[in-house]
Coordinates of C-alpha atoms in Angstrom, one line a residue:
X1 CA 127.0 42.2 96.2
X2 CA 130.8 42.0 95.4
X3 CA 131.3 39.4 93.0
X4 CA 135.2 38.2 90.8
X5 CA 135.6 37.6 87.5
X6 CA 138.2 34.9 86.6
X7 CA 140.3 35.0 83.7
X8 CA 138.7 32.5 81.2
X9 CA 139.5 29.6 80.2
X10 CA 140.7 30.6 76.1
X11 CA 140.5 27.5 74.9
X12 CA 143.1 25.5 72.2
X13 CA 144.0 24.1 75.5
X14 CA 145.9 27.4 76.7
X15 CA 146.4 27.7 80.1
X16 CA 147.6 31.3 81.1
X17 CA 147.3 35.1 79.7
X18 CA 149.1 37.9 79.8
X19 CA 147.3 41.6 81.3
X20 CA 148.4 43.8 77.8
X21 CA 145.9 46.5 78.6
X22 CA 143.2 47.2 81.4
X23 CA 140.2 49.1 80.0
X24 CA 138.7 49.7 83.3
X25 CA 139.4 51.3 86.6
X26 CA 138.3 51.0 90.1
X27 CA 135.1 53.0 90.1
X28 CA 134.9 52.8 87.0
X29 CA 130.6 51.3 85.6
X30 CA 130.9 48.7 83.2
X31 CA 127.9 47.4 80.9
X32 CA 127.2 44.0 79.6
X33 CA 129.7 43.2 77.3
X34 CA 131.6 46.0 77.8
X35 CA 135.6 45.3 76.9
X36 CA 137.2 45.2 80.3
X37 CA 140.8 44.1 79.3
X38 CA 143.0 42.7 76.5
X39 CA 144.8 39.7 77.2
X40 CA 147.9 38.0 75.6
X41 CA 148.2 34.1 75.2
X42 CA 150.6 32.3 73.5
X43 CA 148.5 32.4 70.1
X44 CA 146.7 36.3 69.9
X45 CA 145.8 39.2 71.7
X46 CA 142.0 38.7 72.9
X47 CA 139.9 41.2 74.3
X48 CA 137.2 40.1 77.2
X49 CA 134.2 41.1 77.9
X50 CA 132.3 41.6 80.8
X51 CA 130.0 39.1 81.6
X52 CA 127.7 41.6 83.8
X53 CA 127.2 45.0 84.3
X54 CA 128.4 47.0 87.8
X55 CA 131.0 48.9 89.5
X56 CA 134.3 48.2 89.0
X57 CA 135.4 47.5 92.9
X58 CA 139.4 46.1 92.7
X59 CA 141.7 45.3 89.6
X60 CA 143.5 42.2 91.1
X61 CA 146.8 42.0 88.2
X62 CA 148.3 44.3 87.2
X63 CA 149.2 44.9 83.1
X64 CA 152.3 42.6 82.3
X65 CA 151.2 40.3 85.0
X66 CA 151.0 36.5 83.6
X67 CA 147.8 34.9 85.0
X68 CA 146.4 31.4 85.1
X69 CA 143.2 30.4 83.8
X70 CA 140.7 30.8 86.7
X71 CA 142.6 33.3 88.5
X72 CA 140.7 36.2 89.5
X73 CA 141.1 39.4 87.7
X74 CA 138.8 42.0 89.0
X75 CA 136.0 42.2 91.2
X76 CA 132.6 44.0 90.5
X77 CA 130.1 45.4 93.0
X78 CA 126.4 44.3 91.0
X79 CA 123.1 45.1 92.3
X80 CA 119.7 43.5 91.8
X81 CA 119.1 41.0 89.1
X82 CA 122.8 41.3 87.6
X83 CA 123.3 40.2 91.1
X84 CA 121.7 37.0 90.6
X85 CA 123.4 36.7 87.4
X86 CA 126.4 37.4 88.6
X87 CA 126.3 34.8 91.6
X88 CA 125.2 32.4 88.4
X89 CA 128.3 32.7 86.5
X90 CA 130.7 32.4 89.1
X91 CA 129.7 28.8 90.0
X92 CA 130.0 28.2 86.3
X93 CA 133.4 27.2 84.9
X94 CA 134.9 30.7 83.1
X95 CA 134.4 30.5 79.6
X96 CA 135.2 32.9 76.7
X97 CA 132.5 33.1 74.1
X98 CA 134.1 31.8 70.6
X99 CA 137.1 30.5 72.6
X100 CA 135.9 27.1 73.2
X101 CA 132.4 26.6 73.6
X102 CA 130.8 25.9 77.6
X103 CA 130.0 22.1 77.8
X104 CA 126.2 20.5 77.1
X105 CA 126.2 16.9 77.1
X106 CA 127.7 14.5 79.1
X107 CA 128.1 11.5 76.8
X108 CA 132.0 11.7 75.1
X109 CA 131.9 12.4 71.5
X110 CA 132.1 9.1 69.3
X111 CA 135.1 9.4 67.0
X112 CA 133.5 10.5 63.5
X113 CA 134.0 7.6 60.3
X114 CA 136.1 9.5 58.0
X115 CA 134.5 8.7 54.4
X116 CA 137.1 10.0 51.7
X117 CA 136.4 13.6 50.0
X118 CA 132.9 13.7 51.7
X119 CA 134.5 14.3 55.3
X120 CA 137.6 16.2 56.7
X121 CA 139.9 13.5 55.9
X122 CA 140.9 10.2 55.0
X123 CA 141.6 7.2 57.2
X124 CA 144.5 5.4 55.1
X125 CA 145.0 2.8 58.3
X126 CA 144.2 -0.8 57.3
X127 CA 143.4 -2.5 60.3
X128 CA 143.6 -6.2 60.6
X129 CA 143.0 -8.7 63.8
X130 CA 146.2 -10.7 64.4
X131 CA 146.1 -13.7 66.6
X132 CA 147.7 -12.1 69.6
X133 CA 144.9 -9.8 69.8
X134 CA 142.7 -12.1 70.7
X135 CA 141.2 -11.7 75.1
X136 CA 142.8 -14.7 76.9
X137 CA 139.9 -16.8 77.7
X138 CA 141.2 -16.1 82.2
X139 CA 140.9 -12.3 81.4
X140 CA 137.6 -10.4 82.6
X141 CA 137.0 -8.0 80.8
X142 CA 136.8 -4.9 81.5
X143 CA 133.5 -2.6 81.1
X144 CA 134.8 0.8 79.6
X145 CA 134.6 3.8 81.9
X146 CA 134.3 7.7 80.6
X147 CA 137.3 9.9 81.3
X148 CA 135.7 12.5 83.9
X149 CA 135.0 15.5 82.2
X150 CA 136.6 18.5 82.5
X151 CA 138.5 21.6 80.9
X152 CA 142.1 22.0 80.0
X153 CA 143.0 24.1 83.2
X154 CA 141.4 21.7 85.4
X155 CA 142.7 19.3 84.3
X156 CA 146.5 20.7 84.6
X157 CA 145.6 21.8 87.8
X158 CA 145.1 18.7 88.9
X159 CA 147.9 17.5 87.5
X160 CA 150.0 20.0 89.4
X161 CA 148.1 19.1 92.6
X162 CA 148.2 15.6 92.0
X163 CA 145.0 14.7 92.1
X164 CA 143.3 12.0 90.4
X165 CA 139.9 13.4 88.7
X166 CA 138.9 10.1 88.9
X167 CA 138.0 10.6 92.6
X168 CA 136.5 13.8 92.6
X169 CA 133.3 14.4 92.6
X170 CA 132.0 17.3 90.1
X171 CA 129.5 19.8 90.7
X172 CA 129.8 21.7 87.4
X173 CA 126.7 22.0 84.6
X174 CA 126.5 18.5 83.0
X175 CA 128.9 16.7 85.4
X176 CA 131.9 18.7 85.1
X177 CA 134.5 18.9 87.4
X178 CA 135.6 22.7 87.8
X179 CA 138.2 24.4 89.8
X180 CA 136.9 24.7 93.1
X181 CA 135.4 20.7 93.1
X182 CA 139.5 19.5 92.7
X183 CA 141.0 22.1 95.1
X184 CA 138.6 21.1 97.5
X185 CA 139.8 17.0 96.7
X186 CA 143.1 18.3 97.6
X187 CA 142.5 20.2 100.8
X188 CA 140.8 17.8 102.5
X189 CA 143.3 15.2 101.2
X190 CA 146.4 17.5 102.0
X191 CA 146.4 16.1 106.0
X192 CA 147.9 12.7 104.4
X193 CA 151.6 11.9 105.1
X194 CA 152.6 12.6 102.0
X195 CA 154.5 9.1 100.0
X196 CA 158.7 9.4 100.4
X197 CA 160.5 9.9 97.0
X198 CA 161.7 7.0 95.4
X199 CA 165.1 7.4 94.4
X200 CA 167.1 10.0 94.6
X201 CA 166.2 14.0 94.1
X202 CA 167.4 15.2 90.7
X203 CA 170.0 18.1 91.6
X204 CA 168.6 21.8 90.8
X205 CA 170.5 23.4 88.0
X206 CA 171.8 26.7 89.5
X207 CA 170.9 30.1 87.8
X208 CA 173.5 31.2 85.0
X209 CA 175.2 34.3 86.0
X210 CA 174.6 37.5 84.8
X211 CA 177.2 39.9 83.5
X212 CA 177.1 43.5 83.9
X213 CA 174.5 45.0 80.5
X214 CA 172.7 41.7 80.2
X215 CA 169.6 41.5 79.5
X216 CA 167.3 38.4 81.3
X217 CA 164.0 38.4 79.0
X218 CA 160.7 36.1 80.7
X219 CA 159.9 33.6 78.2
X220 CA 156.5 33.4 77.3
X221 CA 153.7 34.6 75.2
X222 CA 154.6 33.7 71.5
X223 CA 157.9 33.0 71.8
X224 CA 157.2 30.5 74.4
X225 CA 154.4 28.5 72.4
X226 CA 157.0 28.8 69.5
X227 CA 159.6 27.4 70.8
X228 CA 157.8 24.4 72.5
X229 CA 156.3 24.0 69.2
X230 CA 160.2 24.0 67.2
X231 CA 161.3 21.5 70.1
X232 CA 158.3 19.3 69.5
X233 CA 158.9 19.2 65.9
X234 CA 162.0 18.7 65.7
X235 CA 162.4 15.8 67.6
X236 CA 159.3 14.1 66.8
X237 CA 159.4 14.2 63.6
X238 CA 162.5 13.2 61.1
X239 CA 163.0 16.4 58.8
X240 CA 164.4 15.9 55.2
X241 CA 165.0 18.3 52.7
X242 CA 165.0 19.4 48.9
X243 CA 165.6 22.2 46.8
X244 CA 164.9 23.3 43.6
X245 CA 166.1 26.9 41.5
X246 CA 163.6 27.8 39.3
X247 CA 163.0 30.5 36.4
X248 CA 160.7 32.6 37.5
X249 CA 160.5 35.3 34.5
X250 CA 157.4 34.0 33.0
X251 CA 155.7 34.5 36.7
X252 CA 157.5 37.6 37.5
X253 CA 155.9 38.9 34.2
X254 CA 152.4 37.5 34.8
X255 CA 152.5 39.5 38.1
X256 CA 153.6 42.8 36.5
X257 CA 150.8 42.9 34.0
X258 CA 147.9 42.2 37.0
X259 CA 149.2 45.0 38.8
X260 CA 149.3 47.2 35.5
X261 CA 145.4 45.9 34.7
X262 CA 143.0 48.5 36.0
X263 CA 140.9 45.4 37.0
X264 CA 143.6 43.5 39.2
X265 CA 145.9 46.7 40.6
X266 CA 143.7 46.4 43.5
X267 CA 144.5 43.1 44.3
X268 CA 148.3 43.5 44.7
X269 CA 149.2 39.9 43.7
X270 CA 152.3 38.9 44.3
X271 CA 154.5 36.2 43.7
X272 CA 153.7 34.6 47.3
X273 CA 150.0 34.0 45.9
X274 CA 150.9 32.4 42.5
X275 CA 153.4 30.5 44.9
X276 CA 150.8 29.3 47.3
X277 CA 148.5 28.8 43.9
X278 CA 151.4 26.3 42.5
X279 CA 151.1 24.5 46.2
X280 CA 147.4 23.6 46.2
X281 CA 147.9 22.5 42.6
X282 CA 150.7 20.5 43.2
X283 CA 149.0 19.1 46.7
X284 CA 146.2 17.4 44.3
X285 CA 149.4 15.3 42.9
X286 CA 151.3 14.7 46.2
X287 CA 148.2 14.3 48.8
X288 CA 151.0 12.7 51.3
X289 CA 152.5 16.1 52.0
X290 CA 148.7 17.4 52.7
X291 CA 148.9 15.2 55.8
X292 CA 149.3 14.3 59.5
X293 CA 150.9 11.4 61.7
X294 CA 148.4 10.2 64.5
X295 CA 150.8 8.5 66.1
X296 CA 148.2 7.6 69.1
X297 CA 146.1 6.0 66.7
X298 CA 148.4 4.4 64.3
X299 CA 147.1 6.0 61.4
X300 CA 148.3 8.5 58.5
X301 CA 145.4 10.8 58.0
X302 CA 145.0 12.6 54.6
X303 CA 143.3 15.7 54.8
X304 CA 140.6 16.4 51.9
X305 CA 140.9 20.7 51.8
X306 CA 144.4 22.6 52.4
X307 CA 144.1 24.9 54.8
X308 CA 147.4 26.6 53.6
X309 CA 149.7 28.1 56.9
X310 CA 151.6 31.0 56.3
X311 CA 154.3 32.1 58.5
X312 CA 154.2 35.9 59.6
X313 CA 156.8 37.5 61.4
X314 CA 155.4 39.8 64.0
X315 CA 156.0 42.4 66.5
X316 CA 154.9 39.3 69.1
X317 CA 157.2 36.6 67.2
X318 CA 157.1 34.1 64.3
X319 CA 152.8 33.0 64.3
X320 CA 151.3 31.2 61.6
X321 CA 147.7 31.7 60.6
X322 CA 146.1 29.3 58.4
X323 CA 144.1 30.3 55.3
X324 CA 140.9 27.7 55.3
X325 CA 140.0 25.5 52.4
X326 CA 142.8 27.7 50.3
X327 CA 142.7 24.7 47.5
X328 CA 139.4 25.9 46.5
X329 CA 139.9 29.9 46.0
X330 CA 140.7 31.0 42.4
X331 CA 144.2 32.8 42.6
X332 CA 142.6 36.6 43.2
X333 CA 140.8 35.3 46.0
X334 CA 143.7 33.3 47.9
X335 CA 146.1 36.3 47.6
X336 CA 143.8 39.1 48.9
X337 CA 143.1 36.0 52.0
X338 CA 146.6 35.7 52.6
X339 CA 147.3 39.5 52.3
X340 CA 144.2 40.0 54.9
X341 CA 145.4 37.0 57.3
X342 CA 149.1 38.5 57.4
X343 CA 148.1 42.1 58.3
X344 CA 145.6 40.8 61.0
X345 CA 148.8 38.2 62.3
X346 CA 150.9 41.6 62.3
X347 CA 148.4 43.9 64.0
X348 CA 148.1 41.2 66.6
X349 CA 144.5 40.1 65.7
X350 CA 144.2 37.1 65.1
X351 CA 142.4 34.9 66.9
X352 CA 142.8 31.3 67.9
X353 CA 141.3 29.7 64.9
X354 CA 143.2 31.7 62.7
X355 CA 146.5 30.5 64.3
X356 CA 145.5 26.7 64.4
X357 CA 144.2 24.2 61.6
X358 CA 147.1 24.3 59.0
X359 CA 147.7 21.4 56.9
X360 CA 150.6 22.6 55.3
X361 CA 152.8 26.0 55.6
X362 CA 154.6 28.5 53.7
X363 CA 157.2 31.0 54.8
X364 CA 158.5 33.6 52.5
X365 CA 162.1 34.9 53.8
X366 CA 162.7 36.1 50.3
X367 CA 161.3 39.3 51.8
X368 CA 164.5 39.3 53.8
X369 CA 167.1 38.8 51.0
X370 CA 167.5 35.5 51.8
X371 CA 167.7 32.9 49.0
X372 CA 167.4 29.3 50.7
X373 CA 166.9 27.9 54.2
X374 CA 165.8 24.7 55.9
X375 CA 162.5 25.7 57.8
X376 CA 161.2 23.9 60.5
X377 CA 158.0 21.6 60.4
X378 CA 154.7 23.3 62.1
X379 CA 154.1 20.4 64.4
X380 CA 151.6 18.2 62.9
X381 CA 152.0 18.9 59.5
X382 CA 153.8 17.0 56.8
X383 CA 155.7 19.8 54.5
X384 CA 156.5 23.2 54.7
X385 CA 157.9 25.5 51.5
X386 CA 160.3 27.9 52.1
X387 CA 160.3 31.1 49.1
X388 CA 163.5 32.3 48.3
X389 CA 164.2 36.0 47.0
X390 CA 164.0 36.9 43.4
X391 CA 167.1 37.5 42.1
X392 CA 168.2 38.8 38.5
X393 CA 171.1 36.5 37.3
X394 CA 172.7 34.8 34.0
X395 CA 170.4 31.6 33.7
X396 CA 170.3 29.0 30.5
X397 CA 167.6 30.5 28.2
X398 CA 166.7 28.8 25.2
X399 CA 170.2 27.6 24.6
X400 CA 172.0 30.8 25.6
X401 CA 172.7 32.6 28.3
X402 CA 170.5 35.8 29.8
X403 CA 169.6 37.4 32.4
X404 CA 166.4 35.8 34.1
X405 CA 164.8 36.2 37.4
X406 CA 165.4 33.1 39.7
X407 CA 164.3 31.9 42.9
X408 CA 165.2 29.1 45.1
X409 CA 162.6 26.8 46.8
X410 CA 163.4 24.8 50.0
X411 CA 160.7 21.8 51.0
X412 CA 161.1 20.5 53.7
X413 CA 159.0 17.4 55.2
X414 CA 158.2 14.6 57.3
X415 CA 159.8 11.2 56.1
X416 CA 158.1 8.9 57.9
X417 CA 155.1 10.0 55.8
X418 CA 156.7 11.3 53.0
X419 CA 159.6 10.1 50.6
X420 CA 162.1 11.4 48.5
X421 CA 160.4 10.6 45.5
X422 CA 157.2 12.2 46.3
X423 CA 158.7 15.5 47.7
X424 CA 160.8 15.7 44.3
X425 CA 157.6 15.3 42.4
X426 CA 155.5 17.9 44.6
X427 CA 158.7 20.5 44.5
X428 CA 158.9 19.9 40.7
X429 CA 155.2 20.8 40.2
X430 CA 155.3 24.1 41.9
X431 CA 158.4 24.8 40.1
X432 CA 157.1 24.2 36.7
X433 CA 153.8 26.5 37.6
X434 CA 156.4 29.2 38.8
X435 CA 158.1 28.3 35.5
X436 CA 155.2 28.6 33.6
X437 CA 151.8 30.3 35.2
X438 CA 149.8 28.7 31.8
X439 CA 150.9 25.4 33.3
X440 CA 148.1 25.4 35.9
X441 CA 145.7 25.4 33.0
X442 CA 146.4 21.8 32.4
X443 CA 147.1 20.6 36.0
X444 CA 145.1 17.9 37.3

């Protein structure tokens, strides 16, 4: 029996791919699990399987083709009990294993008590009645009613279609409401005279006009999710910024005799680790930059590990993978981690959890000559720390003047959870580890 494939759904609530690379051809046999095409979303390049073995009978995109989750891809021809299989999955909602796992129970997830250091993070909201919460005596109240269940896709489908999931009945595993249950809802709602605009029809912008040589490039991919992301932050949350020039000779120094220690050359540690080691340290001090605003639930939510972010520029764009629980590696450890995330980011590898769960960022555009900048927030996060090259200059030393090896760090942060006082504290710690490496001997 012929039987479609449909791109799927990627999870971190992405909602379209790009075709990079088609493995496969028409005619070609595929096995089970057999890597049938690499797709681009707005976080990595991920590579898809296919979920059943057969003959290859019609590649539906094209490569550079940008395809909606649940569109299909290609079609098989399976025989026999892959047929059954087959005829199994396609009724299922499209999932990619290790990109968001299928669905299993149909009771919504109670929202987890966060309990300090013991969990992911601490709840700093104080919550207190006040009379006008009180229920008017004349109110009913209202019994509570689960949001229908559903993925990302579908429910931006429906969105698009607009249909209220609410009203549709699901015949997904568990309850859920798939593609084909709210297309349905619309089609046989589509017959209704549709409602007359209120108000009048916002004019259509006309396309800018091209001169002669200009070049029109589609946005999307990484440059898409990062600028949505750059918008987001910036007008969401109110940036503020600090600086500090520090002596960086003693670090400099400590670097140089690593790499000259048969035991560390290995490693290659380099300035960016004892950087991102002077961060952790310094988070321990300043918890508020280690932070989030959850603005839905009124809270300020203190995160107990750093999962450092650190801003790669690739061939794709500007991504930032996150190293996990980064406050707990010895220094050795963290740099080879970063090193290791970076090349993977570069070579277009990493995966969705790599790109996502940052707590707080670092980008290093010393690397470009640069000495200072304002960077951006990562959207969600309260602090980012821009590096700033080394540079050999005449600094104060001991009362005189020499040449010393300087660098310039740039903190930038969110000041509705962080002040000025705090981000001068944090920025001052890193400096004086940078300053002094024996420093974070004594930090607590």
């Amino acid at each position: 029996m012929s039987t479609d494939f449909r791109l799927p759904d990627l999870g971190e609530g992405l909602v379209e791919a790009e075709i990079v690379q088609w493995h496969v051809a028409a005619g070609d046999e595929v096995t089970l699990n057999q890597t049938i095409a690499e797709v681009e979303t707005a976080k990595a390049v991920v590579e898809l399987p296919s979920p059943f073995a057969g003959t290859v009978s019609a590649i539906r995109h094209a490569e550079g083709d940008v395809v909606p989750v649940g569109e299909v891809l290609i079609s098989f021809d399976v025989e026999g009990s892959d047929a059954a299989a087959a005829e199994t999955a396609e009724k299922r909602e499209p999932n990619l294993v290790g990109y968001g796992a299928a669905p299993r129970s149909t009771a919504r997830p109670q929202r987890r008590a966060r309990a300090g250091a013991a969990g992911d993070a601490v709840d700093l909201a104080v919550r207190e009645a006040a009379p006008h919460d009180a229920i008017a005596p004349s109110a009913p109240e209202r019994e509570p009613r689960e949001r229908p269940r559903s993925t990302p896709p579908v429910r931006k489908l429906a969105r698009d279609l607009g249909v209220d999931l609410d009203l549709v009945a699901a015949s997904g595993v568990d309850g859920l409401i798939t593609r084909d249950d709210v297309e349905a809802y619309a089609a046989r709602t589509a017959t209704a005279t549709p409602e007359a605009p209120r108000g009048p029809v916002p004019p259509t912008a006309a396309p800018v006009a091209s001169a002669a040589g200009d070049e029109r490039i589609p946005i999307r991919g990484v440059r898409k999710h990062t600028a949505d992301a750059m918008v987001r932050s910036a007008f969401t949350a109110p940036h503020a910024a600090t600086f500090l020039t520090v002596d960086v000779t003693a670090s400099v120094a400590f670097v140089a005799g690593l790499r000259a220690d048969a035991r560390y050359a290995e490693r290659r540690v380099g300035i960016m680790a004892v950087a991102a080691k002077a961060v952790c340290l310094a988070l321990r001090r300043t918890p508020e930059l280690n932070a989030t605003w959850d603005d839905a639930a009124g809270e300020i939510v203190r995160f107990a590990k750093v999962n450092l972010g650190i801003a790669a520029a690739t061939e794709r764009g500007l991504v930032v993978p996150s190293v996990k629980d980064a406050g707990g590696m010895p220094l050795l450890e963290l740099s080879d981690a970063i090193r290791a995330l970076a090349e993977t980011a570069r070579a277009g590898k990493a995966t969705p959890a790599d790109l996502s769960g940052s707590t707080f960022s670092i980008t290093n555009y010393g690397v470009f000559g640069v000495d200072a900048g304002t960077p951006i927030l990562v959207p969600g996060e309260a602090g980012i720390l821009g590096l700033g090259a080394v540079q050999r200059r005449p600094w104060e030393h001991e009362g005189g003047v020499a040449l010393r090896d300087v660098m310039t760090l740039s903190l930038s942060f969110d000041h509705r959870l962080v002040d000025g006082a705090e981000a001068a504290r944090f920025l001052t710690d890193v400096g004086d580890v940078l300053r002094d490496p024996a420093r974070a001997m004594v930090f607590a």
